[in-house]
Every structure is written in structure tokens, then in C-alpha cells.
Short mmCIF file of N, CA, C and O in Angstrom, two decimals:
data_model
loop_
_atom_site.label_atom_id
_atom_site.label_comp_id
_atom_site.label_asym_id
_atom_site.label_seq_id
_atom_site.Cartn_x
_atom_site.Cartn_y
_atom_site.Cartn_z
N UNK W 1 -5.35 -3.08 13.68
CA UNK W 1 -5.51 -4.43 13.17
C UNK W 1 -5.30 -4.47 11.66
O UNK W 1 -4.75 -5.42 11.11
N UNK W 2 -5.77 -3.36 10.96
CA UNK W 2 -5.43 -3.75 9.25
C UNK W 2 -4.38 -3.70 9.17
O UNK W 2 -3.83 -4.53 8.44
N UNK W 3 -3.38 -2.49 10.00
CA UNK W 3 -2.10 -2.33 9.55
C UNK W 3 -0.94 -4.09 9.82
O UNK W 3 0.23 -4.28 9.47
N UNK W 4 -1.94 -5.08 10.59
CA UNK W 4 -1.58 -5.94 10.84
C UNK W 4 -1.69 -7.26 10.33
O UNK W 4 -1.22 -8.33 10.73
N UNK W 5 -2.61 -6.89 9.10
CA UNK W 5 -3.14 -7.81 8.51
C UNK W 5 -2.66 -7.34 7.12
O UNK W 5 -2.83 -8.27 6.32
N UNK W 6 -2.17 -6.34 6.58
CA UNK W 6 -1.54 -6.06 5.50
C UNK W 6 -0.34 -6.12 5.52
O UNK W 6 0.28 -6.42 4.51
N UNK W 7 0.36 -5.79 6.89
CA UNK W 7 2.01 -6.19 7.21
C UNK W 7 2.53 -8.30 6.56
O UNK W 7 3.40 -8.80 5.84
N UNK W 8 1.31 -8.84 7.43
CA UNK W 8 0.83 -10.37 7.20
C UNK W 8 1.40 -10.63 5.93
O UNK W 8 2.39 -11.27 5.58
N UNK W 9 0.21 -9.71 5.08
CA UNK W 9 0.16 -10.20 3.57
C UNK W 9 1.36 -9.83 2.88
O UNK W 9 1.83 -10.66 2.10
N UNK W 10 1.94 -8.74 3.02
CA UNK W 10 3.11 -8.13 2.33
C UNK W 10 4.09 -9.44 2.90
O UNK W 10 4.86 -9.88 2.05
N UNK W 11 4.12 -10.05 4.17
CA UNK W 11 5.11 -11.46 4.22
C UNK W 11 4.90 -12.26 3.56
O UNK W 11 5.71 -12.66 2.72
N UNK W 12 3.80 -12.73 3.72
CA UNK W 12 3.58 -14.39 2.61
C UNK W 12 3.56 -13.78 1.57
O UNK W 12 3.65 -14.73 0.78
N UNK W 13 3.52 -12.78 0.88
CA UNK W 13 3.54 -12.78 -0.54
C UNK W 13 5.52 -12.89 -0.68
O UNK W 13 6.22 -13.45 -1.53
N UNK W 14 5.90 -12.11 0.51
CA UNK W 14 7.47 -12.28 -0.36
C UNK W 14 7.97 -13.69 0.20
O UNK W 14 8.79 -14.25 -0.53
N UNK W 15 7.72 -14.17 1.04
CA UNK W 15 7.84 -15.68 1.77
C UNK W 15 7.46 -17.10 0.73
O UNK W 15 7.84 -18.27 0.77
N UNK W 16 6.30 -16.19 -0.42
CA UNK W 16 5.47 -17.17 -1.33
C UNK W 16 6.47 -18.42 -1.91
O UNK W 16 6.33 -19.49 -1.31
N UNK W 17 7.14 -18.41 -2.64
CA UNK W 17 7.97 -18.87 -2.97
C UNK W 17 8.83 -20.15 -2.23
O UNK W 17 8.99 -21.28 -2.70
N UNK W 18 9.42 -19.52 -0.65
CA UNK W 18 10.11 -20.47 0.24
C UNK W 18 8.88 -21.51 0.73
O UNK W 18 9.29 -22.64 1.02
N UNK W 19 7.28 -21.26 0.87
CA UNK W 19 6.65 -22.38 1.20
C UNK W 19 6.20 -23.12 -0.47
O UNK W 19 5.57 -24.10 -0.07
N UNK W 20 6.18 -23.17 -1.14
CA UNK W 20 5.74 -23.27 -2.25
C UNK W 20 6.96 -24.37 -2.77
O UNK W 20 6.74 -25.27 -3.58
N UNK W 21 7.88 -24.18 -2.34
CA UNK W 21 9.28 -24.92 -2.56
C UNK W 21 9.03 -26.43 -1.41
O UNK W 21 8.91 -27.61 -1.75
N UNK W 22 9.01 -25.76 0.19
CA UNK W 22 8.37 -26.34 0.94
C UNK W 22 8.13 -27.37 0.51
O UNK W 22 8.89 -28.29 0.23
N UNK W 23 6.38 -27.23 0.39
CA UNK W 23 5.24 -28.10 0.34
C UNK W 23 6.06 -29.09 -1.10
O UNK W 23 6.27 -30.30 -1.16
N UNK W 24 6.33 -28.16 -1.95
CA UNK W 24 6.93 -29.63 -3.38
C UNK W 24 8.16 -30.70 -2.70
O UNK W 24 8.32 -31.90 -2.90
N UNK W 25 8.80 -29.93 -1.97
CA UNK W 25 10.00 -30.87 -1.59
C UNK W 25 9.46 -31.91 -0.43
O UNK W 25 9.42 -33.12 -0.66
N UNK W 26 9.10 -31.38 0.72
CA UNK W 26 8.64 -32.13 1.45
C UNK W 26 7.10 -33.22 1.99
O UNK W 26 6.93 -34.01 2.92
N UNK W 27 6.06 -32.66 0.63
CA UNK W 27 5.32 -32.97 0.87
C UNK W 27 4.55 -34.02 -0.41
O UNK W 27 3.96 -35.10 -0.32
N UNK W 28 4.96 -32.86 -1.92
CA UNK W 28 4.57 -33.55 -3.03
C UNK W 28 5.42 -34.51 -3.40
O UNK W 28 4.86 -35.57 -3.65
N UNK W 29 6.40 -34.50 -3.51
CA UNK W 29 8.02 -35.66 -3.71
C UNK W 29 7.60 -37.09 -3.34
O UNK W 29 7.33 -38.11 -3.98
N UNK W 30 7.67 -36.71 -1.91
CA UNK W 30 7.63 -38.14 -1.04
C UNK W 30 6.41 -38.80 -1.36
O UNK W 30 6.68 -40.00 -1.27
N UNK W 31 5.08 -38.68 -1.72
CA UNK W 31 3.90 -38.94 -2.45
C UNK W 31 4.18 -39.25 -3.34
O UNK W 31 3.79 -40.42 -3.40
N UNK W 32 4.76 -38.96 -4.42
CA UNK W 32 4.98 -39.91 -5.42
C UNK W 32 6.47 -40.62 -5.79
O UNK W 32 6.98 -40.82 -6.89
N UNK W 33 7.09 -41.00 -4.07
CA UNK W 33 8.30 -42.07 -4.47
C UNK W 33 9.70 -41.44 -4.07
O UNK W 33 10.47 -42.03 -3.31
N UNK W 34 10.03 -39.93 -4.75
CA UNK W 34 10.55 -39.14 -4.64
C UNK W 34 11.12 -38.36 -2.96
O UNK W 34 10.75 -37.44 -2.23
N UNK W 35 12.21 -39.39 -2.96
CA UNK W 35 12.90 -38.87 -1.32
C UNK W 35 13.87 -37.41 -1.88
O UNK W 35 14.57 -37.30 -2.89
N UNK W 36 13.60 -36.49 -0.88
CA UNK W 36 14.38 -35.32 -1.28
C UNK W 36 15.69 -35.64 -0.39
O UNK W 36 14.93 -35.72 0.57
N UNK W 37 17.30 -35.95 0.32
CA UNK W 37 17.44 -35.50 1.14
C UNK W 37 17.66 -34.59 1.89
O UNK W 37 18.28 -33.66 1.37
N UNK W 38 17.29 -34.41 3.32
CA UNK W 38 17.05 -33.22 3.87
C UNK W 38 18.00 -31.99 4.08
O UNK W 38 17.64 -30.86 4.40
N UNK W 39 19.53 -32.50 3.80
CA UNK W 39 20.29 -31.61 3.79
C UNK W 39 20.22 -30.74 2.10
O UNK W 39 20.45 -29.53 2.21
N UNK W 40 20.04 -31.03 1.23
CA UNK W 40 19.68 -30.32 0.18
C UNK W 40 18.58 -29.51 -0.04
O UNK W 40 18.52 -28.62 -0.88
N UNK W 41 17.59 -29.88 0.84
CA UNK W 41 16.50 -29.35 0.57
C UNK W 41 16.32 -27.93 1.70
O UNK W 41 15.50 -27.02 1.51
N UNK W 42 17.15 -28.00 2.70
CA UNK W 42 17.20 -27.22 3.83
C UNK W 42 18.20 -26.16 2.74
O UNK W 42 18.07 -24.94 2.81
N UNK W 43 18.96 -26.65 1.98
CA UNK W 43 20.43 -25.55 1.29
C UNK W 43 19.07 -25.20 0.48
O UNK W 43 19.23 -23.98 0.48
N UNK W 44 18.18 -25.34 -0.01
CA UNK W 44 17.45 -24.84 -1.33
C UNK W 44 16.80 -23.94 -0.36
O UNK W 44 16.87 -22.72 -0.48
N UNK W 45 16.13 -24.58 0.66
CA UNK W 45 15.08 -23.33 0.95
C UNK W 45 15.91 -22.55 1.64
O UNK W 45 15.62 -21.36 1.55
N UNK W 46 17.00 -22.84 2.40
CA UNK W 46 17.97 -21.24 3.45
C UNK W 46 18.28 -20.60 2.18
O UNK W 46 18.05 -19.39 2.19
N UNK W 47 18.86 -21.17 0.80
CA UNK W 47 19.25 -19.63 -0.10
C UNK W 47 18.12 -18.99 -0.80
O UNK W 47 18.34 -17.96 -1.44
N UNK W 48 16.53 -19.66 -0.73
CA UNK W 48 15.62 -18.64 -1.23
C UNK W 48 15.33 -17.22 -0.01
O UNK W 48 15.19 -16.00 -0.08
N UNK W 49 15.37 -18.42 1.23
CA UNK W 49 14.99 -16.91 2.27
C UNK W 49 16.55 -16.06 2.29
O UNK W 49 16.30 -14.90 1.96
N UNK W 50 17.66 -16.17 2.49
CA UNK W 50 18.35 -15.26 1.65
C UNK W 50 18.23 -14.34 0.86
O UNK W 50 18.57 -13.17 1.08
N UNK W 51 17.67 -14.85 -0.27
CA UNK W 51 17.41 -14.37 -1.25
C UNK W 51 16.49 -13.28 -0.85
O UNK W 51 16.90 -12.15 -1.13
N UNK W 52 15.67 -13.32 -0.43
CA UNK W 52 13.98 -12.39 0.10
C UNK W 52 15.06 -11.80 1.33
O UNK W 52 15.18 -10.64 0.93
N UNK W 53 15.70 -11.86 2.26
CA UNK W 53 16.63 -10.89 2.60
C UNK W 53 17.16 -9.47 2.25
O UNK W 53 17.11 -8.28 2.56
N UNK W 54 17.75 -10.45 1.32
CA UNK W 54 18.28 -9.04 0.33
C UNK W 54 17.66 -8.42 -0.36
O UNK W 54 18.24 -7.39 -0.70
N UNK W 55 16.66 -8.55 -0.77
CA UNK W 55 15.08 -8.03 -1.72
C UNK W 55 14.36 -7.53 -1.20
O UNK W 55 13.76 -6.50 -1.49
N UNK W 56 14.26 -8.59 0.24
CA UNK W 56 13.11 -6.85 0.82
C UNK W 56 13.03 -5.95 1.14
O UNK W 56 11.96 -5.58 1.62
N UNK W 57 14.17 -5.08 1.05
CA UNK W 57 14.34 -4.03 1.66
C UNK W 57 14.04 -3.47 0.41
O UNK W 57 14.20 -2.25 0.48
N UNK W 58 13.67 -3.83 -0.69
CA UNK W 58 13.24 -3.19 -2.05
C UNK W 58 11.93 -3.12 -2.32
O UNK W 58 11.24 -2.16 -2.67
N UNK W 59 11.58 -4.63 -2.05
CA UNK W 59 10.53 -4.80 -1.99
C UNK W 59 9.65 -3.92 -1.18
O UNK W 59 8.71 -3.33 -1.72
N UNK W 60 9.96 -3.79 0.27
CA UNK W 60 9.24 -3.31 0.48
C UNK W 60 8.80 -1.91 0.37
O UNK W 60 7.80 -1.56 1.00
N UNK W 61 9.39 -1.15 -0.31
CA UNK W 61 9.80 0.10 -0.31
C UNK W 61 8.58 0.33 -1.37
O UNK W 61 7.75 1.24 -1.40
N UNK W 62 8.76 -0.83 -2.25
CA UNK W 62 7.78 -1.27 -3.64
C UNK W 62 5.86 -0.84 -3.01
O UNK W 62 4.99 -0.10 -3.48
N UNK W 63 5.92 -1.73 -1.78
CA UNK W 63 4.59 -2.05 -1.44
C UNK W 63 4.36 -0.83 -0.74
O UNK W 63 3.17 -0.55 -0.60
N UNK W 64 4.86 -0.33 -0.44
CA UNK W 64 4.66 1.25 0.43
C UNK W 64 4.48 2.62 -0.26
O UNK W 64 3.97 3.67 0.13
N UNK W 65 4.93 2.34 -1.16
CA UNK W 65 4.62 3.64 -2.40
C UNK W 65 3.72 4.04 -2.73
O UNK W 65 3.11 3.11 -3.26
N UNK W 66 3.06 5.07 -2.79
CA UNK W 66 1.83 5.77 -2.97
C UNK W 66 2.11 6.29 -4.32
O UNK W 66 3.11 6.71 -4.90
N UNK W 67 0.66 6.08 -4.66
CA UNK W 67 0.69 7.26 -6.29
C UNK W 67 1.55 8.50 -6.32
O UNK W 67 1.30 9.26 -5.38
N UNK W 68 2.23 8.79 -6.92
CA UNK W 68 3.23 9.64 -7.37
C UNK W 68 2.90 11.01 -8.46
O UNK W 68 3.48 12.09 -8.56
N UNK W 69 1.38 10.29 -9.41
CA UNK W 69 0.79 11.15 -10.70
C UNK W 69 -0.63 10.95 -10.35
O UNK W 69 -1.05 10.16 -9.51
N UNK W 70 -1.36 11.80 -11.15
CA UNK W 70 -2.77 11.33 -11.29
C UNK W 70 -3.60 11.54 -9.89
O UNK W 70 -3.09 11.66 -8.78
N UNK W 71 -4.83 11.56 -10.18
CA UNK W 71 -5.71 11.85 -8.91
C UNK W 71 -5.35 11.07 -7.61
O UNK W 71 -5.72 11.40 -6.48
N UNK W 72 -4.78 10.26 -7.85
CA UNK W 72 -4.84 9.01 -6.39
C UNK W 72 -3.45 10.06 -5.93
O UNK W 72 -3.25 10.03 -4.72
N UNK W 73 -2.71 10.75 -6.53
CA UNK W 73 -1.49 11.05 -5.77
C UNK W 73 -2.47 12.19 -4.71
O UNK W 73 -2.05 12.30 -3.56
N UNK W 74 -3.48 12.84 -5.00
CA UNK W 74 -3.89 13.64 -4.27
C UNK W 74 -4.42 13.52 -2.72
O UNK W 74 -4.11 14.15 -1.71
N UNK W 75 -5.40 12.42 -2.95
CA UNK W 75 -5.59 11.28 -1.35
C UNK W 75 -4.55 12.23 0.14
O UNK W 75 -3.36 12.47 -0.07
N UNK W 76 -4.89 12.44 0.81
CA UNK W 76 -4.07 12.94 1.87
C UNK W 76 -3.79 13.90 2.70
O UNK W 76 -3.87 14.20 3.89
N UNK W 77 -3.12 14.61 0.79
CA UNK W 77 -2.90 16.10 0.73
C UNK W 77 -3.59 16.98 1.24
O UNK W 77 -4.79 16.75 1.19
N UNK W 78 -3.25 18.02 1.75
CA UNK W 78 -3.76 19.05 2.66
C UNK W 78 -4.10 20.36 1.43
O UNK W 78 -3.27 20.72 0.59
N UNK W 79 -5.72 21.03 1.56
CA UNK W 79 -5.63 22.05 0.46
C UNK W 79 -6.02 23.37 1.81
O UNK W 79 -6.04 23.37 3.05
N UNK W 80 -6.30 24.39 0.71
CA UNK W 80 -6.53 25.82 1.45
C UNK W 80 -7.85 26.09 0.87
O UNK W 80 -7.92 26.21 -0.35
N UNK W 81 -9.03 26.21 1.69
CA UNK W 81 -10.33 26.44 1.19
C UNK W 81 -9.74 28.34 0.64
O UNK W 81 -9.28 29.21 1.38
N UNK W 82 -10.03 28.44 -1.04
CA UNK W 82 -10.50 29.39 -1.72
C UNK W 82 -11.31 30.24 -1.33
O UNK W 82 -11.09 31.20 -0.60
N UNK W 83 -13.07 29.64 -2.19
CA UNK W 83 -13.82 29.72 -1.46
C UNK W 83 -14.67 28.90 -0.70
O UNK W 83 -14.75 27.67 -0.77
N UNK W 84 -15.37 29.74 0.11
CA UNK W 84 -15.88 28.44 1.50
C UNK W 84 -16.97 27.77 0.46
O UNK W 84 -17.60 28.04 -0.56
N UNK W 85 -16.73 26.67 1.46
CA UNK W 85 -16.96 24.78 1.46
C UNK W 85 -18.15 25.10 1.76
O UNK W 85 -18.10 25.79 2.77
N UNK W 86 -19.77 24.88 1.23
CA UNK W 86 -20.84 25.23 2.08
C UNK W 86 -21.84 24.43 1.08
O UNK W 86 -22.68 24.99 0.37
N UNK W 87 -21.66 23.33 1.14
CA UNK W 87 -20.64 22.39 0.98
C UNK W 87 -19.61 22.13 -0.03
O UNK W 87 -18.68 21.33 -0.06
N UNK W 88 -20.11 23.15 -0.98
CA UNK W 88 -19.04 23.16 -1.97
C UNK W 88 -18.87 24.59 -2.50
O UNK W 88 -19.63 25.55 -2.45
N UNK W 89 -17.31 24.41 -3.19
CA UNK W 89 -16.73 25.48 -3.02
C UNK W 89 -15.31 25.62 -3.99
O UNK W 89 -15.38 25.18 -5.14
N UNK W 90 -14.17 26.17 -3.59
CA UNK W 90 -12.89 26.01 -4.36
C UNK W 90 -11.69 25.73 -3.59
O UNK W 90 -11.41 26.56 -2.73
N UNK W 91 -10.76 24.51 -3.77
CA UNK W 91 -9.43 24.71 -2.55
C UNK W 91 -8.40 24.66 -3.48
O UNK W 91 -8.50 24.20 -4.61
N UNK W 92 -7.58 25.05 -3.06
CA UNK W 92 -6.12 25.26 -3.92
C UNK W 92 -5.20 24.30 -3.38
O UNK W 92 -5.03 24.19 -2.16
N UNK W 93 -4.41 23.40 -4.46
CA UNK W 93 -3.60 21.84 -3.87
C UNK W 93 -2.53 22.60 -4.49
O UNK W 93 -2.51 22.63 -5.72
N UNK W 94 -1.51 23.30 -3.75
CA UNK W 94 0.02 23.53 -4.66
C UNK W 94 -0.26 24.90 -5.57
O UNK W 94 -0.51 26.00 -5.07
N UNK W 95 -0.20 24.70 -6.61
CA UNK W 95 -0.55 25.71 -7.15
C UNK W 95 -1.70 25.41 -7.87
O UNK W 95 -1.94 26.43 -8.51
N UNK W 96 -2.37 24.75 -8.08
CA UNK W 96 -4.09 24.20 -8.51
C UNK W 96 -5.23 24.44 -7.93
O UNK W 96 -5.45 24.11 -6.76
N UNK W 97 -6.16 25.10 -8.73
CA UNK W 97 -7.20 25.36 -8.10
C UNK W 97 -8.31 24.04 -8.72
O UNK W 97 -8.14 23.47 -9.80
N UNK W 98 -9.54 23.74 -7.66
CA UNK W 98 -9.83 22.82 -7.40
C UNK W 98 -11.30 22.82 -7.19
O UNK W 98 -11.55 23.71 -6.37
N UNK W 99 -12.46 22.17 -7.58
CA UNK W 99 -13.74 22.19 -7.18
C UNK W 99 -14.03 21.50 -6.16
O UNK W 99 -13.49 20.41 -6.29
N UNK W 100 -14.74 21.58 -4.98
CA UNK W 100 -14.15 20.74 -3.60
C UNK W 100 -15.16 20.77 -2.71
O UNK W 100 -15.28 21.90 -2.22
N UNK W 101 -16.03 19.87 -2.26
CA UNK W 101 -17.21 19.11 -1.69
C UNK W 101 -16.57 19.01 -0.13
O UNK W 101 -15.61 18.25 0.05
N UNK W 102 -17.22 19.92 1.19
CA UNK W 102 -16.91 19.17 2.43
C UNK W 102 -17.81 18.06 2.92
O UNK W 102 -19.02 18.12 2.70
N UNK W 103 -17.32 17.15 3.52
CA UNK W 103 -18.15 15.73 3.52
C UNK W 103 -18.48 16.03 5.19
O UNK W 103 -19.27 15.27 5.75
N UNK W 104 -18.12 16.69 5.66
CA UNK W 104 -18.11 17.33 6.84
C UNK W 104 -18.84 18.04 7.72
O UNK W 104 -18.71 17.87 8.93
N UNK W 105 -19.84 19.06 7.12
CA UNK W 105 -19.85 20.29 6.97
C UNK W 105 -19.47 21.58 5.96
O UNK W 105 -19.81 21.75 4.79
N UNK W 106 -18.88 22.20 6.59
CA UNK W 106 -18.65 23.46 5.69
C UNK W 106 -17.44 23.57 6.03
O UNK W 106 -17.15 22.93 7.04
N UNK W 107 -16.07 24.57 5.23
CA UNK W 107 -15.27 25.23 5.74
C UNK W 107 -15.05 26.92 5.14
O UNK W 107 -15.18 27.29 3.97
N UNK W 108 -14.74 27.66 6.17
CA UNK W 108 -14.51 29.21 5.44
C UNK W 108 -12.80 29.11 4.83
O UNK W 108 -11.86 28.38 5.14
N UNK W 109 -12.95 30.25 3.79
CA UNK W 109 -11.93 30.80 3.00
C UNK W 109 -10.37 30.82 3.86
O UNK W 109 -10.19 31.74 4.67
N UNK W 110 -9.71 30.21 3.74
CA UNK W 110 -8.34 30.31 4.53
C UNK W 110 -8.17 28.99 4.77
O UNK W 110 -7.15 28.47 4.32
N UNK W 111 -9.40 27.92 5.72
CA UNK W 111 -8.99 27.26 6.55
C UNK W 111 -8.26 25.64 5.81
O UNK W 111 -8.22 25.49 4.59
N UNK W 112 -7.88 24.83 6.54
CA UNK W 112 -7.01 23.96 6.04
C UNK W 112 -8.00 22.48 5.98
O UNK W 112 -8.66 22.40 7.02
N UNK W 113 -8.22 21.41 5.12
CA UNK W 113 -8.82 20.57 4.60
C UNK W 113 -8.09 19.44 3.95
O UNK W 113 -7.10 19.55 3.24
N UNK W 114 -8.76 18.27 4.32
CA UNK W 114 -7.36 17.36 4.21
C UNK W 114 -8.10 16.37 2.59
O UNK W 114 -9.28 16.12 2.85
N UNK W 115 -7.90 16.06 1.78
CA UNK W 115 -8.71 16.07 0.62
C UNK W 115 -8.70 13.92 1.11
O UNK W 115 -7.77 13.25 1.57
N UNK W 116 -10.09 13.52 0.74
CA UNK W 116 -10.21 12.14 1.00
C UNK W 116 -10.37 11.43 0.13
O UNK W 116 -10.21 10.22 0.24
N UNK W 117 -10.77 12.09 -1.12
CA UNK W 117 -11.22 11.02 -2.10
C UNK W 117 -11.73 12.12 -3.90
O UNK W 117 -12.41 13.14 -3.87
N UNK W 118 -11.57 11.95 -4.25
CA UNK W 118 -11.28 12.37 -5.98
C UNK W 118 -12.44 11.96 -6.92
O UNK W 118 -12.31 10.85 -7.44
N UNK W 119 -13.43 12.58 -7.19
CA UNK W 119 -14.12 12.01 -8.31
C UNK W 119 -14.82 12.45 -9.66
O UNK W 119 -15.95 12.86 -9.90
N UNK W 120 -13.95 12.25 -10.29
CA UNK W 120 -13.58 12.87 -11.86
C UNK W 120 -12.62 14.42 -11.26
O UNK W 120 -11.61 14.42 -10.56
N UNK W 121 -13.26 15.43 -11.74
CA UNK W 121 -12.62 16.84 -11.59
C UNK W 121 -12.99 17.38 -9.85
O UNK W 121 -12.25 18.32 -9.54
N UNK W 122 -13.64 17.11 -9.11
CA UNK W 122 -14.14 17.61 -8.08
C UNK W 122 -13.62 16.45 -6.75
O UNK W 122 -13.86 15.24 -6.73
N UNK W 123 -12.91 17.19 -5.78
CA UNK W 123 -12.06 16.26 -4.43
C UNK W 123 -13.48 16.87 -3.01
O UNK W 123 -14.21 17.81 -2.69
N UNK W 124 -13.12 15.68 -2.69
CA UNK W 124 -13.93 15.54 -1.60
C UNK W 124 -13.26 15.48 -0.20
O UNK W 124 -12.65 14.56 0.35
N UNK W 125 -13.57 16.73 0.20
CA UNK W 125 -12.36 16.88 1.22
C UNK W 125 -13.16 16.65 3.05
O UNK W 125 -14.35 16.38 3.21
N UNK W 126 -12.23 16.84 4.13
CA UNK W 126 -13.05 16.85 5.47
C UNK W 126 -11.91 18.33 5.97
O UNK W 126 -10.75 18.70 5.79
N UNK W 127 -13.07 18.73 6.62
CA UNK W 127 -12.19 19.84 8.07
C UNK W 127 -11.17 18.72 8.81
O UNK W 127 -11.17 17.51 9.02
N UNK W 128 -10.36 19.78 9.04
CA UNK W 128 -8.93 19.13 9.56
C UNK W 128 -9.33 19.49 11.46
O UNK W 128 -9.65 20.65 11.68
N UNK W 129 -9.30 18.83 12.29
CA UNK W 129 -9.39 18.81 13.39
C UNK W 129 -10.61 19.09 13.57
O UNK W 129 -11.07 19.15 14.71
#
């Protein structure tokens, strides 16, 4: 369901625009006097959704992007418990070593930990399966 309710939002936000046009042409106009006709106003709004056509495939690429730098890029990432997690301990992300809290339990030296959340210098990781 969220993934369905954020799909939602990522539309009306790029859609924003074609109702926003909408509501002025067809709704605010005629309220104060102002006849739009309908064949112009149909050419205004078919070349904005056009427009969001060709854009979203950018767009969305935009809204899907995950941190790239910085602690939030870490979120996800899979580390190697150092030493064991009991509850805390050391995991190695890449070539970084790491101060590292299991929210879980414990994990021993080797095993694999999926890191959930970052706070200041120390990641807060869970056992993987």
C-alpha cells in the first residue's frame, strides 16, 4: 500500500500543473465572465501532458534516487560483523570500519548485517535472515 500511495504522489505532483491549468481555464474564467473556448483550452492542456511525457522518464528517475554521499547513502547496505554484535561491536561497509549496534540481538564475527539506520558515527544494523 505505501508503495501505492507514493507512486499516487509522484503523479499529481508531475500532473500538478495540467490540473492547475484545468481548474483556471475551466472553472475560475467562466466565474468571472471569461469564456475559454474549448478547443484551445483542450490544445493547452494536451501540450502540457505532452510535455510531462517527455519529462518523466527524468523525472522519475529524479524521485527514485537514493543518497549517493553521506550517511543516508549507507541505509541498506550490507556490512561484515568485525567484531561480534553483542549488541555492539565493529562491521566493515567497503573498506570502512564501523561502530555498529544489533537492534536484533547479537551477531558473531563473519556474519552478514544489513545496516538500518545511522546515528552520528555508530549504524544500527539487523541480522540478515
Amino acid at each position: 500500500m505505501k508503495t501505492y500511495v507514493k507512486n499516487t504522489l509522484k503523479t499529481l505532483s508531475i500532473l500538478a500543473d495540467e490540473i492547475v491549468v484545468g481548474v483556471f481555464l475551466f472553472f475560475v474564467l467562466p466565474r468571472v465572465g471569461i469564456e475559454v473556448p474549448l478547443k484551445p483550452a483542450l490544445a493547452v492542456i494536451g501540450f502540457l501532458v505532452f510535455k510531462d511525457i517527455i519529462a518523466v522518464k527524468f523525472l522519475w528517475e529524479v524521485f527514485e534516487k537514493r543518497a549517493e554521499v553521506g550517511p543516508e547513502a549507507l541505509i541498506g547496505k550490507e556490512a561484515t560483523v568485525i567484531e561480534d554484535l553483542s549488541p555492539k561491536g565493529v562491521v566493515k561497509v567497503g573498506n570502512e570500519l564501523w561502530i555498529a549496534e544489533c537492534i536484533n540481538g547479537s551477531a558473531k564475527t563473519g556474519e552478514k548485517v544489513r545496516i538500518i539506520q545511522v546515528r552520528g558515527t555508530k549504524l544500527l544494523v539487523e541480522r540478515q535472515g
